[in-house]
PDB file of C-alpha atoms in Angstrom:
ATOM      1  CA  MET I   1      52.396  62.711 125.364  1.00  0.00           C
ATOM      2  CA  ALA I   2      50.837  62.286 122.326  1.00  0.00           C
ATOM      3  CA  GLY I   3      46.703  62.562 121.995  1.00  0.00           C
ATOM      4  CA  GLU I   4      46.639  65.381 124.525  1.00  0.00           C
ATOM      5  CA  PRO I   5      45.005  68.328 123.266  1.00  0.00           C
ATOM      6  CA  LEU I   6      46.739  71.250 122.781  1.00  0.00           C
ATOM      7  CA  VAL I   7      44.621  74.424 124.901  1.00  0.00           C
ATOM      8  CA  THR I   8      45.851  77.598 125.922  1.00  0.00           C
ATOM      9  CA  VAL I   9      43.986  78.868 128.688  1.00  0.00           C
ATOM     10  CA  VAL I  10      43.693  82.304 130.506  1.00  0.00           C
ATOM     11  CA  GLY I  11      43.353  81.995 134.581  1.00  0.00           C
ATOM     12  CA  ASN I  12      45.067  83.616 138.071  1.00  0.00           C
ATOM     13  CA  LEU I  13      47.694  81.392 139.960  1.00  0.00           C
ATOM     14  CA  VAL I  14      45.909  80.573 143.169  1.00  0.00           C
ATOM     15  CA  ALA I  15      48.909  80.035 145.242  1.00  0.00           C
ATOM     16  CA  ASP I  16      52.893  81.180 144.695  1.00  0.00           C
ATOM     17  CA  PRO I  17      54.559  78.239 142.185  1.00  0.00           C
ATOM     18  CA  GLU I  18      55.837  75.296 144.243  1.00  0.00           C
ATOM     19  CA  PRO I  19      60.225  74.841 143.184  1.00  0.00           C
ATOM     20  CA  ARG I  20      60.931  71.258 143.258  1.00  0.00           C
ATOM     21  CA  ILE I  21      63.954  69.089 142.532  1.00  0.00           C
ATOM     22  CA  SER I  22      64.106  65.810 140.970  1.00  0.00           C
ATOM     23  CA  GLN I  23      66.240  63.055 142.480  1.00  0.00           C
ATOM     24  CA  ALA I  24      68.305  63.577 139.383  1.00  0.00           C
ATOM     25  CA  GLY I  25      68.976  67.230 140.513  1.00  0.00           C
ATOM     26  CA  LYS I  26      66.774  68.785 137.804  1.00  0.00           C
ATOM     27  CA  SER I  27      64.499  71.114 138.782  1.00  0.00           C
ATOM     28  CA  TRP I  28      60.620  71.702 138.225  1.00  0.00           C
ATOM     29  CA  VAL I  29      57.584  74.011 138.894  1.00  0.00           C
ATOM     30  CA  THR I  30      53.918  72.705 140.052  1.00  0.00           C
ATOM     31  CA  PHE I  31      50.963  75.856 140.212  1.00  0.00           C
ATOM     32  CA  ARG I  32      47.230  75.971 140.398  1.00  0.00           C
ATOM     33  CA  LEU I  33      45.394  77.839 137.877  1.00  0.00           C
ATOM     34  CA  ALA I  34      41.955  78.686 138.149  1.00  0.00           C
ATOM     35  CA  SER I  35      40.039  80.557 135.356  1.00  0.00           C
ATOM     36  CA  THR I  36      36.660  81.161 136.265  1.00  0.00           C
ATOM     37  CA  PRO I  37      33.948  82.845 133.278  1.00  0.00           C
ATOM     38  CA  ARG I  38      32.039  86.241 133.515  1.00  0.00           C
ATOM     39  CA  VAL I  39      27.528  85.088 133.022  1.00  0.00           C
ATOM     40  CA  ARG I  40      25.289  87.383 131.795  1.00  0.00           C
ATOM     41  CA  ASP I  41      21.537  86.823 132.773  1.00  0.00           C
ATOM     42  CA  ARG I  42      19.986  86.836 129.993  1.00  0.00           C
ATOM     43  CA  GLN I  43      16.516  88.142 132.007  1.00  0.00           C
ATOM     44  CA  SER I  44      18.342  90.505 134.227  1.00  0.00           C
ATOM     45  CA  GLY I  45      21.601  91.799 132.358  1.00  0.00           C
ATOM     46  CA  ASP I  46      23.598  91.706 134.700  1.00  0.00           C
ATOM     47  CA  TRP I  47      26.705  89.477 135.313  1.00  0.00           C
ATOM     48  CA  SER I  48      28.512  86.903 138.072  1.00  0.00           C
ATOM     49  CA  ASP I  49      31.494  84.536 137.672  1.00  0.00           C
ATOM     50  CA  GLY I  50      30.699  81.020 135.990  1.00  0.00           C
ATOM     51  CA  GLU I  51      31.799  78.157 137.876  1.00  0.00           C
ATOM     52  CA  ALA I  52      35.798  78.053 137.700  1.00  0.00           C
ATOM     53  CA  LEU I  53      37.979  75.234 135.991  1.00  0.00           C
ATOM     54  CA  TRP I  54      40.802  74.311 138.583  1.00  0.00           C
ATOM     55  CA  LEU I  55      43.567  72.847 136.965  1.00  0.00           C
ATOM     56  CA  GLY I  56      47.152  71.762 138.219  1.00  0.00           C
ATOM     57  CA  CYS I  57      50.715  72.697 135.842  1.00  0.00           C
ATOM     58  CA  ARG I  58      53.655  71.519 135.529  1.00  0.00           C
ATOM     59  CA  LEU I  59      57.002  72.669 133.943  1.00  0.00           C
ATOM     60  CA  TYR I  60      60.605  72.028 134.236  1.00  0.00           C
ATOM     61  CA  GLY I  61      63.791  73.040 133.678  1.00  0.00           C
ATOM     62  CA  GLU I  62      65.394  76.921 132.992  1.00  0.00           C
ATOM     63  CA  TYR I  63      62.081  77.240 132.380  1.00  0.00           C
ATOM     64  CA  ALA I  64      60.457  76.486 136.058  1.00  0.00           C
ATOM     65  CA  ASP I  65      63.430  78.934 137.635  1.00  0.00           C
ATOM     66  CA  ASN I  66      61.675  80.960 135.494  1.00  0.00           C
ATOM     67  CA  VAL I  67      58.590  80.915 136.546  1.00  0.00           C
ATOM     68  CA  VAL I  68      59.085  80.285 140.073  1.00  0.00           C
ATOM     69  CA  ALA I  69      61.419  83.986 139.948  1.00  0.00           C
ATOM     70  CA  THR I  70      58.471  86.146 137.853  1.00  0.00           C
ATOM     71  CA  LEU I  71      55.119  84.525 138.869  1.00  0.00           C
ATOM     72  CA  THR I  72      53.076  84.526 142.117  1.00  0.00           C
ATOM     73  CA  LYS I  73      49.682  83.739 143.673  1.00  0.00           C
ATOM     74  CA  GLY I  74      47.340  86.090 141.751  1.00  0.00           C
ATOM     75  CA  THR I  75      49.265  86.398 138.799  1.00  0.00           C
ATOM     76  CA  ARG I  76      46.769  86.899 135.785  1.00  0.00           C
ATOM     77  CA  VAL I  77      48.725  84.681 133.572  1.00  0.00           C
ATOM     78  CA  ILE I  78      48.232  82.834 129.686  1.00  0.00           C
ATOM     79  CA  VAL I  79      49.489  79.519 129.714  1.00  0.00           C
ATOM     80  CA  GLN I  80      49.681  77.004 126.499  1.00  0.00           C
ATOM     81  CA  GLY I  81      49.803  73.480 127.167  1.00  0.00           C
ATOM     82  CA  ARG I  82      48.746  69.905 127.115  1.00  0.00           C
ATOM     83  CA  LEU I  83      45.751  68.782 129.262  1.00  0.00           C
ATOM     84  CA  SER I  84      45.438  65.425 130.120  1.00  0.00           C
ATOM     85  CA  GLN I  85      42.824  64.000 133.102  1.00  0.00           C
ATOM     86  CA  ARG I  86      43.318  61.654 135.900  1.00  0.00           C
ATOM     87  CA  SER I  87      41.530  59.926 138.261  1.00  0.00           C
ATOM     88  CA  TYR I  88      42.933  58.897 142.320  1.00  0.00           C
ATOM     89  CA  LYS I  89      41.357  58.856 145.388  1.00  0.00           C
ATOM     90  CA  ASP I  90      40.886  61.502 147.771  1.00  0.00           C
ATOM     91  CA  ASN I  91      42.333  61.781 151.997  1.00  0.00           C
ATOM     92  CA  ASN I  92      37.976  60.303 152.647  1.00  0.00           C
ATOM     93  CA  GLY I  93      38.528  56.789 150.356  1.00  0.00           C
ATOM     94  CA  GLN I  94      36.454  59.299 147.586  1.00  0.00           C
ATOM     95  CA  ASP I  95      36.908  58.511 144.097  1.00  0.00           C
ATOM     96  CA  ARG I  96      38.110  62.302 142.356  1.00  0.00           C
ATOM     97  CA  THR I  97      39.283  63.792 138.694  1.00  0.00           C
ATOM     98  CA  SER I  98      41.795  66.373 138.143  1.00  0.00           C
ATOM     99  CA  LEU I  99      42.146  68.263 135.297  1.00  0.00           C
ATOM    100  CA  ASP I 100      46.407  68.421 134.168  1.00  0.00           C
ATOM    101  CA  LEU I 101      48.249  70.995 132.322  1.00  0.00           C
ATOM    102  CA  GLU I 102      51.812  69.921 130.897  1.00  0.00           C
ATOM    103  CA  VAL I 103      52.817  73.328 129.880  1.00  0.00           C
ATOM    104  CA  GLU I 104      54.315  74.100 127.220  1.00  0.00           C
ATOM    105  CA  GLU I 105      54.018  78.596 126.821  1.00  0.00           C
ATOM    106  CA  ILE I 106      53.415  80.804 129.749  1.00  0.00           C
ATOM    107  CA  GLY I 107      53.826  84.122 130.995  1.00  0.00           C
ATOM    108  CA  PRO I 108      51.556  87.413 132.191  1.00  0.00           C
ATOM    109  CA  SER I 109      49.082  88.617 131.081  1.00  0.00           C
ATOM    110  CA  LEU I 110      49.034  92.300 130.244  1.00  0.00           C
ATOM    111  CA  ARG I 111      45.230  92.874 130.149  1.00  0.00           C
ATOM    112  CA  PHE I 112      45.266  94.540 134.025  1.00  0.00           C
ATOM    113  CA  ALA I 113      48.685  94.940 134.498  1.00  0.00           C
ATOM    114  CA  THR I 114      52.324  95.348 132.814  1.00  0.00           C
ATOM    115  CA  ALA I 115      55.217  93.187 132.866  1.00  0.00           C
ATOM    116  CA  GLN I 116      59.415  94.130 132.764  1.00  0.00           C
ATOM    117  CA  ILE I 117      60.836  91.376 130.042  1.00  0.00           C
ATOM    118  CA  THR I 118      64.514  89.994 131.651  1.00  0.00           C
ATOM    119  CA  ARG I 119      66.288  88.368 128.880  1.00  0.00           C
ATOM    120  CA  GLY I 120      67.215  84.495 130.396  1.00  0.00           C
ATOM    121  CA  GLN I 121      70.402  83.471 129.292  1.00  0.00           C
ATOM    122  CA  SER I 122      71.002  81.920 126.073  1.00  0.00           C
ATOM    123  CA  ARG I 123      71.342  78.295 125.226  1.00  0.00           C
ATOM    124  CA  GLY I 124      72.735  77.961 122.168  1.00  0.00           C
ATOM    125  CA  GLY I 125      75.439  79.563 120.004  1.00  0.00           C
ATOM    126  CA  GLY I 126      74.947  82.054 116.863  1.00  0.00           C
ATOM    127  CA  ASN I 127      72.808  84.659 116.551  1.00  0.00           C
ATOM    128  CA  GLY I 128      69.711  82.675 114.735  1.00  0.00           C
ATOM    129  CA  GLY I 129      66.663  82.638 117.073  1.00  0.00           C
ATOM    130  CA  GLY I 130      67.364  85.942 119.267  1.00  0.00           C
ATOM    131  CA  SER I 131      69.666  84.339 120.711  1.00  0.00           C
ATOM    132  CA  GLY I 132      70.833  87.898 122.490  1.00  0.00           C
ATOM    133  CA  GLY I 133      74.564  87.217 122.248  1.00  0.00           C
ATOM    134  CA  PRO I 134      76.585  89.697 119.983  1.00  0.00           C
ATOM    135  CA  GLY I 135      75.009  90.413 116.412  1.00  0.00           C
ATOM    136  CA  ASP I 136      71.682  90.498 117.596  1.00  0.00           C
ATOM    137  CA  GLN I 137      70.709  92.829 117.033  1.00  0.00           C
ATOM    138  CA  TRP I 138      66.888  92.997 119.018  1.00  0.00           C
ATOM    139  CA  ALA I 139      68.817  92.341 122.423  1.00  0.00           C
ATOM    140  CA  GLN I 140      70.140  95.285 123.443  1.00  0.00           C
ATOM    141  CA  PRO I 141      68.332  98.887 124.489  1.00  0.00           C
ATOM    142  CA  ALA I 142      69.188 101.055 121.820  1.00  0.00           C
ATOM    143  CA  SER I 143      71.662 104.160 123.520  1.00  0.00           C
ATOM    144  CA  ASN I 144      70.537 107.121 121.860  1.00  0.00           C
ATOM    145  CA  GLY I 145      68.883 108.996 125.333  1.00  0.00           C
ATOM    146  CA  ALA I 146      65.283 108.052 124.740  1.00  0.00           C
ATOM    147  CA  GLN I 147      63.406 108.946 127.692  1.00  0.00           C
ATOM    148  CA  GLY I 148      61.062 106.588 129.208  1.00  0.00           C
ATOM    149  CA  GLY I 149      62.634 103.151 128.190  1.00  0.00           C
ATOM    150  CA  ALA I 150      61.355 103.883 124.200  1.00  0.00           C
ATOM    151  CA  GLN I 151      63.080 102.010 122.170  1.00  0.00           C
ATOM    152  CA  SER I 152      65.178 102.653 118.646  1.00  0.00           C
ATOM    153  CA  PHE I 153      64.854  99.356 116.221  1.00  0.00           C
ATOM    154  CA  PRO I 154      67.276  99.125 113.424  1.00  0.00           C
ATOM    155  CA  ASP I 155      65.193  99.628 110.309  1.00  0.00           C
ATOM    156  CA  PRO I 156      64.749  96.373 108.147  1.00  0.00           C
ATOM    157  CA  GLY I 157      65.293  97.631 104.173  1.00  0.00           C
ATOM    158  CA  GLY I 158      63.176  97.284 101.196  1.00  0.00           C
ATOM    159  CA  PHE I 159      59.707  99.638 103.413  1.00  0.00           C
ATOM    160  CA  ASP I 160      58.649 103.120 101.893  1.00  0.00           C
ATOM    161  CA  SER I 161      58.478 105.505 104.919  1.00  0.00           C
ATOM    162  CA  GLU I 162      55.264 106.556 103.732  1.00  0.00           C
ATOM    163  CA  GLN I 163      52.436 105.495 104.984  1.00  0.00           C
ATOM    164  CA  PRO I 164      50.130 103.156 101.792  1.00  0.00           C
ATOM    165  CA  PHE I 165      46.266 105.312 102.790  1.00  0.00           C
TER     166      PHE I 165
END
Protein backbone atom coordinates (compact mmCIF):
# COMPACT_ATOMS: atom_id res chain seq x y z
CA MET A 1 0.00 0.00 0.00
CA ALA A 2 2.81 2.37 -0.76
CA GLY A 3 1.95 5.85 -1.89
CA GLU A 4 -1.24 6.45 0.07
CA PRO A 5 -0.98 9.44 2.35
CA LEU A 6 -0.99 8.91 6.12
CA VAL A 7 -3.73 11.05 7.67
CA THR A 8 -5.17 11.68 11.12
CA VAL A 9 -8.90 12.30 11.44
CA VAL A 10 -11.06 13.15 14.44
CA GLY A 11 -14.69 12.16 14.03
CA ASN A 12 -17.61 10.11 15.26
CA LEU A 13 -18.57 6.53 14.45
CA VAL A 14 -21.87 6.67 12.53
CA ALA A 15 -22.77 3.05 13.36
CA ASP A 16 -21.46 0.23 15.53
CA PRO A 17 -18.34 -1.44 14.07
CA GLU A 18 -19.25 -4.48 11.94
CA PRO A 19 -17.14 -7.52 12.85
CA ARG A 20 -16.38 -10.00 10.07
CA ILE A 21 -14.44 -13.23 9.62
CA SER A 22 -12.35 -13.90 6.50
CA GLN A 23 -12.41 -17.24 4.68
CA ALA A 24 -9.06 -17.94 6.34
CA GLY A 25 -10.68 -17.51 9.77
CA LYS A 26 -9.08 -14.13 10.55
CA SER A 27 -11.18 -11.38 12.12
CA TRP A 28 -11.53 -7.93 10.62
CA VAL A 29 -13.88 -5.01 11.13
CA THR A 30 -15.34 -2.17 9.11
CA PHE A 31 -16.92 1.03 10.35
CA ARG A 32 -17.88 4.44 9.02
CA LEU A 33 -16.55 7.67 10.42
CA ALA A 34 -17.92 11.20 9.94
CA SER A 35 -15.78 14.25 10.60
CA THR A 36 -17.70 17.51 10.58
CA PRO A 37 -15.74 20.77 10.86
CA ARG A 38 -17.10 23.83 12.60
CA VAL A 39 -17.03 26.91 10.39
CA ARG A 40 -17.52 30.54 11.31
CA ASP A 41 -19.55 32.99 9.26
CA ARG A 42 -17.32 36.08 9.05
CA GLN A 43 -20.22 38.50 8.71
CA SER A 44 -22.44 37.28 11.55
CA GLY A 45 -19.74 35.67 13.71
CA ASP A 46 -21.96 32.58 14.15
CA TRP A 47 -20.57 29.05 14.09
CA SER A 48 -22.21 26.23 12.15
CA ASP A 49 -21.42 22.72 10.94
CA GLY A 50 -19.46 22.49 7.70
CA GLU A 51 -19.69 19.71 5.15
CA ALA A 52 -18.99 16.30 6.69
CA LEU A 53 -16.14 14.07 5.51
CA TRP A 54 -17.27 10.44 5.39
CA LEU A 55 -14.68 7.67 5.58
CA GLY A 56 -15.01 3.91 5.41
CA CYS A 57 -12.48 2.37 7.82
CA ARG A 58 -11.16 -1.16 8.28
CA LEU A 59 -8.62 -3.04 10.35
CA TYR A 60 -7.70 -6.63 11.05
CA GLY A 61 -6.88 -9.30 13.64
CA GLU A 62 -6.77 -8.75 17.39
CA TYR A 63 -6.87 -5.02 16.69
CA ALA A 64 -10.29 -5.48 15.06
CA ASP A 65 -11.51 -7.49 18.06
CA ASN A 66 -10.44 -4.66 20.40
CA VAL A 67 -12.35 -2.08 18.34
CA VAL A 68 -15.53 -4.21 18.35
CA ALA A 69 -15.26 -4.70 22.13
CA THR A 70 -14.58 -1.01 22.83
CA LEU A 71 -16.19 1.39 20.36
CA THR A 72 -19.86 2.00 19.58
CA LYS A 73 -21.98 4.29 17.43
CA GLY A 74 -21.45 7.94 18.34
CA THR A 75 -18.02 7.44 19.93
CA ARG A 76 -15.67 10.30 19.12
CA VAL A 77 -12.35 8.84 17.99
CA ILE A 78 -8.94 9.86 16.70
CA VAL A 79 -7.95 7.66 13.76
CA GLN A 80 -4.69 7.52 11.84
CA GLY A 81 -4.24 5.50 8.69
CA ARG A 82 -3.55 5.27 4.99
CA LEU A 83 -6.06 7.10 2.83
CA SER A 84 -7.23 5.56 -0.42
CA GLN A 85 -9.93 6.33 -2.96
CA ARG A 86 -12.06 3.90 -4.93
CA SER A 87 -14.67 4.32 -7.62
CA TYR A 88 -17.79 2.17 -8.01
CA LYS A 89 -21.31 2.17 -9.42
CA ASP A 90 -24.17 2.39 -6.94
CA ASN A 91 -27.46 0.45 -7.19
CA ASN A 92 -28.86 3.08 -9.57
CA GLY A 93 -25.87 2.84 -11.93
CA GLN A 94 -24.44 6.19 -10.80
CA ASP A 95 -20.65 6.56 -10.64
CA ARG A 96 -19.55 7.13 -7.05
CA THR A 97 -16.25 7.69 -5.25
CA SER A 98 -15.47 6.51 -1.75
CA LEU A 99 -12.64 7.52 0.57
CA ASP A 100 -11.34 4.65 2.71
CA LEU A 101 -8.90 4.48 5.57
CA GLU A 102 -6.70 1.47 6.37
CA VAL A 103 -6.47 2.12 10.10
CA GLU A 104 -3.05 2.02 11.74
CA GLU A 105 -4.03 3.64 15.07
CA ILE A 106 -7.36 4.42 16.72
CA GLY A 107 -8.42 5.59 20.14
CA PRO A 108 -11.24 7.44 21.87
CA SER A 109 -11.06 11.22 22.01
CA LEU A 110 -10.85 12.40 25.60
CA ARG A 111 -12.02 15.92 24.83
CA PHE A 112 -15.60 15.25 25.97
CA ALA A 113 -15.28 11.79 27.56
CA THR A 114 -13.16 9.61 29.81
CA ALA A 115 -11.79 6.14 29.10
CA GLN A 116 -10.80 3.10 31.16
CA ILE A 117 -7.75 1.36 29.66
CA THR A 118 -7.42 -2.41 29.92
CA ARG A 119 -4.29 -4.05 28.59
CA GLY A 120 -4.79 -6.79 26.02
CA GLN A 121 -2.88 -10.05 25.94
CA SER A 122 0.85 -9.85 25.25
CA ARG A 123 1.94 -10.88 21.77
CA GLY A 124 5.65 -11.28 22.32
CA GLY A 125 8.03 -12.66 24.86
CA GLY A 126 10.44 -10.72 27.03
CA ASN A 127 9.89 -7.63 29.09
CA GLY A 128 10.49 -4.88 26.55
CA GLY A 129 7.98 -2.68 24.83
CA GLY A 130 5.32 -2.72 27.51
CA SER A 131 4.65 -6.42 27.26
CA GLY A 132 2.72 -6.55 30.50
CA GLY A 133 4.72 -9.57 31.62
CA PRO A 134 6.64 -10.06 34.85
CA GLY A 135 9.08 -7.25 35.40
CA ASP A 136 7.06 -4.73 33.44
CA GLN A 137 6.96 -1.95 36.01
CA TRP A 138 4.30 0.03 34.11
CA ALA A 139 1.77 -2.79 33.72
CA GLN A 140 0.61 -3.19 37.32
CA PRO A 141 -1.17 -0.48 39.32
CA ALA A 142 0.43 0.41 42.63
CA SER A 143 -0.93 -1.36 45.70
CA ASN A 144 -0.22 1.47 48.11
CA GLY A 145 -3.85 1.94 49.15
CA ALA A 146 -4.20 5.19 47.18
CA GLN A 147 -7.78 6.39 46.79
CA GLY A 148 -9.57 7.02 43.49
CA GLY A 149 -7.46 4.69 41.36
CA ALA A 150 -4.34 6.85 41.68
CA GLN A 151 -1.24 5.10 40.47
CA SER A 152 2.32 5.52 41.71
CA PHE A 153 5.11 5.17 39.21
CA PRO A 154 8.63 4.09 40.08
CA ASP A 155 11.29 6.79 40.42
CA PRO A 156 13.16 6.79 37.11
CA GLY A 157 16.31 7.88 38.92
CA GLY A 158 18.83 10.49 37.83
CA PHE A 159 16.46 13.44 38.21
CA ASP A 160 16.48 16.08 40.90
CA SER A 161 13.24 16.30 42.84
CA GLU A 162 13.52 20.10 42.90
CA GLN A 163 11.72 22.10 40.23
CA PRO A 164 14.12 23.92 37.84
CA PHE A 165 12.11 27.15 38.04
